[in-house]
Every structure is written in C-alpha cells, then in structure tokens.
Short mmCIF file of C-alpha atoms in Angstrom, two decimals:
data_model
loop_
_atom_site.label_atom_id
_atom_site.label_comp_id
_atom_site.label_asym_id
_atom_site.label_seq_id
_atom_site.Cartn_x
_atom_site.Cartn_y
_atom_site.Cartn_z
CA MET A 1 52.28 -13.68 31.07
CA ASP A 2 55.89 -14.00 30.01
CA ILE A 3 56.81 -17.23 31.44
CA GLY A 4 60.54 -17.11 30.34
CA LYS A 5 63.03 -19.32 28.68
CA GLU A 6 60.87 -22.54 27.65
CA SER A 7 61.27 -26.25 28.08
CA ALA A 8 60.17 -28.56 25.19
CA PRO A 9 56.57 -29.79 25.32
CA TYR A 10 55.85 -33.02 27.14
CA VAL A 11 52.62 -34.50 28.08
CA ILE A 12 50.84 -34.98 31.08
CA GLU A 13 47.75 -37.82 31.60
CA PRO A 14 46.93 -37.39 35.62
CA ILE A 15 46.22 -40.83 36.61
CA GLU A 16 43.79 -38.95 39.13
CA ASN A 17 41.61 -36.68 37.83
CA PRO A 18 42.25 -33.26 38.46
CA VAL A 19 38.41 -32.17 38.12
CA PRO A 20 36.52 -33.83 41.75
CA ASN A 21 33.18 -32.52 40.41
CA GLN A 22 33.41 -34.83 37.47
CA GLU A 23 31.10 -37.67 37.54
CA PRO A 24 33.39 -41.20 37.10
CA ALA A 25 32.80 -42.38 33.45
CA PRO A 26 29.84 -44.95 33.66
CA ALA A 27 30.76 -48.46 33.51
CA PRO A 28 30.48 -49.96 29.58
CA GLU A 29 27.27 -51.90 29.19
CA GLU A 30 26.74 -55.66 28.72
CA PRO A 31 26.63 -57.04 25.40
CA VAL A 32 23.55 -57.60 24.37
CA TYR A 33 23.06 -60.44 22.21
CA ALA A 34 19.98 -61.25 20.12
CA PRO A 35 18.29 -64.55 21.11
CA GLU A 36 18.90 -67.27 19.08
CA PRO A 37 16.00 -67.68 16.44
CA GLU A 38 13.81 -71.15 17.70
CA LYS A 39 14.49 -73.86 15.71
CA VAL A 40 11.39 -74.65 13.73
CA PRO A 41 11.26 -79.04 13.14
CA ALA A 42 11.39 -79.45 9.20
CA MET B 1 48.58 -44.38 21.04
CA ILE B 2 50.50 -41.46 23.25
CA VAL B 3 52.73 -42.28 26.18
CA PRO B 4 52.31 -39.73 28.31
CA ASP B 5 56.03 -38.57 30.00
CA LYS B 6 54.01 -37.73 33.41
CA ILE B 7 51.12 -38.92 35.71
CA ALA B 8 50.72 -36.09 37.96
CA PRO B 9 49.65 -32.83 37.17
CA GLU B 10 52.26 -29.48 37.31
CA ILE B 11 51.02 -27.05 39.86
CA GLY B 12 51.21 -23.41 39.05
CA TRP B 13 49.69 -20.51 40.82
CA ARG B 14 46.62 -17.99 39.30
CA SER B 15 45.03 -14.99 39.80
CA TRP B 16 40.92 -14.69 38.93
CA PHE B 17 38.15 -12.25 39.39
CA LEU B 18 34.32 -13.35 39.65
CA SER B 19 32.02 -12.63 37.35
CA PRO B 20 29.67 -10.29 37.73
CA VAL B 21 27.13 -12.28 35.65
CA SER B 22 25.17 -15.68 36.36
CA PRO B 23 26.29 -18.45 36.46
CA VAL B 24 29.10 -16.47 38.63
CA LEU B 25 32.22 -18.49 37.81
CA LEU B 26 36.34 -17.66 38.14
CA SER B 27 37.19 -15.22 35.66
CA SER B 28 40.66 -15.08 34.47
CA MET B 29 42.27 -11.21 35.41
CA THR B 30 43.67 -10.30 31.67
CA MET B 31 40.83 -12.45 29.46
CA CYS B 32 37.09 -12.48 29.95
CA PHE B 33 37.43 -16.11 30.16
CA LEU B 34 35.36 -18.29 32.39
CA TRP B 35 36.40 -21.30 34.46
CA PRO B 36 33.17 -23.98 35.05
CA TYR B 37 32.71 -25.51 37.98
CA GLU B 38 32.37 -29.18 36.62
CA ASP B 39 34.87 -29.38 33.75
CA ALA B 40 38.43 -28.57 33.39
CA VAL B 41 39.11 -25.18 31.03
CA VAL B 42 40.65 -26.18 27.61
CA SER B 43 42.82 -24.14 25.51
CA ASP B 44 42.14 -23.42 22.20
CA ALA B 45 44.76 -24.78 21.02
CA PRO B 46 48.23 -26.76 22.24
CA PRO B 47 50.80 -24.55 23.56
CA SER B 48 53.66 -25.83 21.42
CA GLN B 49 51.54 -24.32 18.38
CA ASP B 50 52.01 -20.38 19.68
CA LYS B 51 53.58 -18.93 22.26
CA GLN B 52 50.33 -17.05 23.55
CA LYS B 53 48.73 -20.63 23.28
CA GLY B 54 47.44 -22.48 26.58
CA ILE B 55 46.25 -22.04 30.08
CA HIS B 56 48.93 -19.99 31.75
CA ALA B 57 50.16 -20.06 35.39
CA ALA B 58 53.09 -18.98 37.46
CA ARG B 59 55.42 -21.23 39.00
CA SER B 60 55.10 -19.63 42.88
CA LEU B 61 53.32 -16.75 44.43
CA HIS B 62 55.76 -14.70 44.21
CA GLN B 63 56.41 -15.32 40.43
CA LEU B 64 52.31 -14.58 40.49
CA ARG B 65 53.10 -11.42 42.82
CA ASP B 66 55.61 -10.52 40.17
CA CYS B 67 53.46 -10.43 37.50
CA PHE B 68 50.38 -8.98 38.57
CA GLY B 69 52.60 -6.27 41.26
CA TYR B 70 50.36 -7.63 44.02
CA LEU B 71 48.74 -10.99 44.74
CA PHE B 72 45.13 -9.11 46.04
CA SER B 73 44.23 -6.52 44.52
CA PRO B 74 44.80 -2.66 46.59
CA PRO B 75 41.26 -0.69 47.35
CA GLY B 76 39.91 0.71 44.37
CA MET B 77 40.14 -2.40 42.04
CA LEU B 78 37.79 -5.50 42.10
CA PRO B 79 38.49 -7.84 45.00
CA ASN B 80 40.41 -10.97 43.33
CA ILE B 81 40.42 -14.85 44.06
CA ILE B 82 44.29 -16.59 44.11
CA GLY B 83 44.69 -19.92 44.46
CA GLU B 84 46.80 -23.05 43.16
CA VAL B 85 45.69 -24.80 39.51
CA SER B 86 46.94 -28.21 38.14
CA LEU B 87 47.94 -28.21 34.35
CA TRP B 88 47.58 -31.40 32.51
CA GLY B 89 47.61 -32.18 28.93
CA GLU B 90 50.35 -30.69 26.60
CA VAL B 91 52.42 -28.52 28.80
CA ILE B 92 55.68 -26.33 28.22
CA GLU B 93 57.56 -25.02 31.21
CA GLY B 94 58.98 -21.80 31.62
CA GLU B 95 61.38 -20.13 34.25
CA ARG B 96 58.83 -18.55 35.90
CA GLY B 97 55.55 -20.23 35.10
CA PHE B 98 53.98 -22.73 32.72
CA ARG B 99 51.62 -23.09 29.76
CA ALA B 100 49.70 -26.02 29.37
CA GLU B 101 46.47 -27.01 27.35
CA ARG B 102 44.19 -28.14 30.45
CA ALA B 103 43.51 -26.54 33.98
CA PHE B 104 41.43 -26.62 37.16
CA PRO B 105 41.81 -24.89 40.40
CA ARG B 106 43.38 -27.09 43.09
CA SER B 107 42.86 -24.81 45.96
CA LEU B 108 41.84 -21.03 46.48
CA TYR B 109 42.36 -18.14 48.62
CA ILE B 110 40.58 -14.67 49.19
CA ALA B 111 41.76 -12.22 52.03
CA THR B 112 39.35 -10.58 54.10
CA GLU B 113 41.90 -7.79 54.72
CA LEU B 114 41.78 -7.04 51.24
CA TRP B 115 37.67 -8.09 50.23
CA VAL B 116 36.33 -4.95 49.15
CA GLU B 117 32.19 -5.48 48.88
CA THR B 118 30.78 -5.01 46.13
CA ALA B 119 27.27 -4.73 45.23
CA TRP B 120 27.55 -8.27 43.97
CA PHE B 121 29.89 -10.02 46.31
CA ASP B 122 30.27 -10.06 50.53
CA ILE B 123 32.59 -12.33 51.20
CA GLN B 124 30.27 -15.29 52.06
CA LYS B 125 28.56 -15.02 49.15
CA ALA B 126 32.02 -15.50 47.31
CA GLU B 127 33.25 -18.20 49.46
CA GLY B 128 29.92 -20.04 48.76
CA ILE B 129 30.39 -19.97 44.89
CA LEU B 130 34.19 -21.00 45.45
CA ARG B 131 33.11 -24.02 47.37
CA ARG B 132 30.95 -25.27 44.00
CA TYR B 133 34.35 -26.03 42.39
CA GLY B 134 34.64 -28.91 45.07
CA VAL B 135 38.68 -27.74 45.88
CA PRO B 136 39.94 -26.14 49.40
CA VAL B 137 38.39 -22.66 49.86
CA HIS B 138 40.48 -21.14 52.30
CA VAL B 139 39.74 -17.37 53.68
CA VAL B 140 42.61 -15.58 55.16
CA ASP B 141 43.34 -12.66 56.87
CA SER B 142 46.10 -11.50 54.75
CA PRO B 143 48.22 -12.87 51.49
CA ASP B 144 50.56 -13.69 54.46
CA ASP B 145 48.33 -16.51 55.90
CA ILE B 146 48.85 -18.60 53.04
CA GLN B 147 50.53 -21.88 53.31
CA ALA B 148 52.09 -23.31 50.83
CA PRO B 149 55.79 -23.63 51.68
CA GLU B 150 57.76 -25.86 49.07
CA ARG B 151 56.03 -23.88 46.18
CA MET B 152 56.39 -20.70 47.59
CA ALA B 153 59.89 -20.68 48.13
CA ALA B 154 60.54 -21.44 44.35
#
C-alpha cells in the first residue's frame, strides 16, 4: 500500500495498552533477604 | 531512554481475511501474515528502515476503499473483515495512511449483505472468532452502516 508523501518518523508510546487481551505485567516481587546468621557466643 | 512524541496511538483502517487453518486468525489481505489474539503485530523492522517496512493502514475508510477498489469483497471473492487498528511504536504518517512498528485491531466490522458463507465460516462463527480479539465487533448490513464519522470523512 502506497501511503503517499511521508512525514518524518515519530515515536508513540501509548499510556493505555491497545491490546485488551494482554494481562498486566506482574508486580515486582518483594526482595528476599537472607536471614542474618545467628551469632554464636565465642 | 526514548522520550515519546505522542502518548495516544494513531488510528488507521485495514482489511483482513480469516485464515482457513487452525488457529483461525485475522490474516493480512496482501501477505500471508497472521494477527494473534493476545499480542500486537510487530513489524520485522522499523518503518524508517525501508519504504516497505511497517504495518500499513489507510487513514480513512475512503482511502481503504481506494486501495482495494472496495471495502467488502464483491461476490465471488473470499469474504473479508474491515476494522480500525491502533498503531504505535515508530510511526510514519503519509497522505493516505500510516506505516507503524506495532499494531492491534481496535474495532472490527463484518457486512452480512456481502458475507459469502464458505465451507469454513458462517457469519456467526466468524463473529465468534473476531470476539476473541477483545475489541468491539460490529455486524452491519452493508458498508454504509459503518459509523466512524470523524475519521471516515478524512
């Protein structure tokens, strides 16, 4: 398809997802920290 | 980080067939290219790379008709579907249409008057398949019943 005289390219980043079936991205998981090692009395 | 020039997709018009193989999907008219239900169609290269690249769409119904010579297929041809598409990513706007990096249907239309039942699809089955895209599906009697006032006149 010939779209005729063209503009310069531009970028569109929609704030709403145009794909209705797409599940929202999962929330980032809480970081898991390793428990501090128990202090052993000297 | 790329700062977008716009935050709302462009809206164009396209025409599709239904693919006669499973899974049944919208298929581009001029290329054997399938449109999935759950994800955007992505061009194999940004439109700025080459004049042929990008997902093409007409600016209006009038321009879509000019492109194919009809809106809905005349008798004797496979029945088609027309609809609006959202276009985003890298986009190039032309006098008669758009080329975009990403696209997804925004609304779909079938015309009962011109739907030729095939061994694969009666119109109810076709409508059910289109509803899987999660966008409004309109079954109209004829092309004249399509309501898209502001874009149709463009």
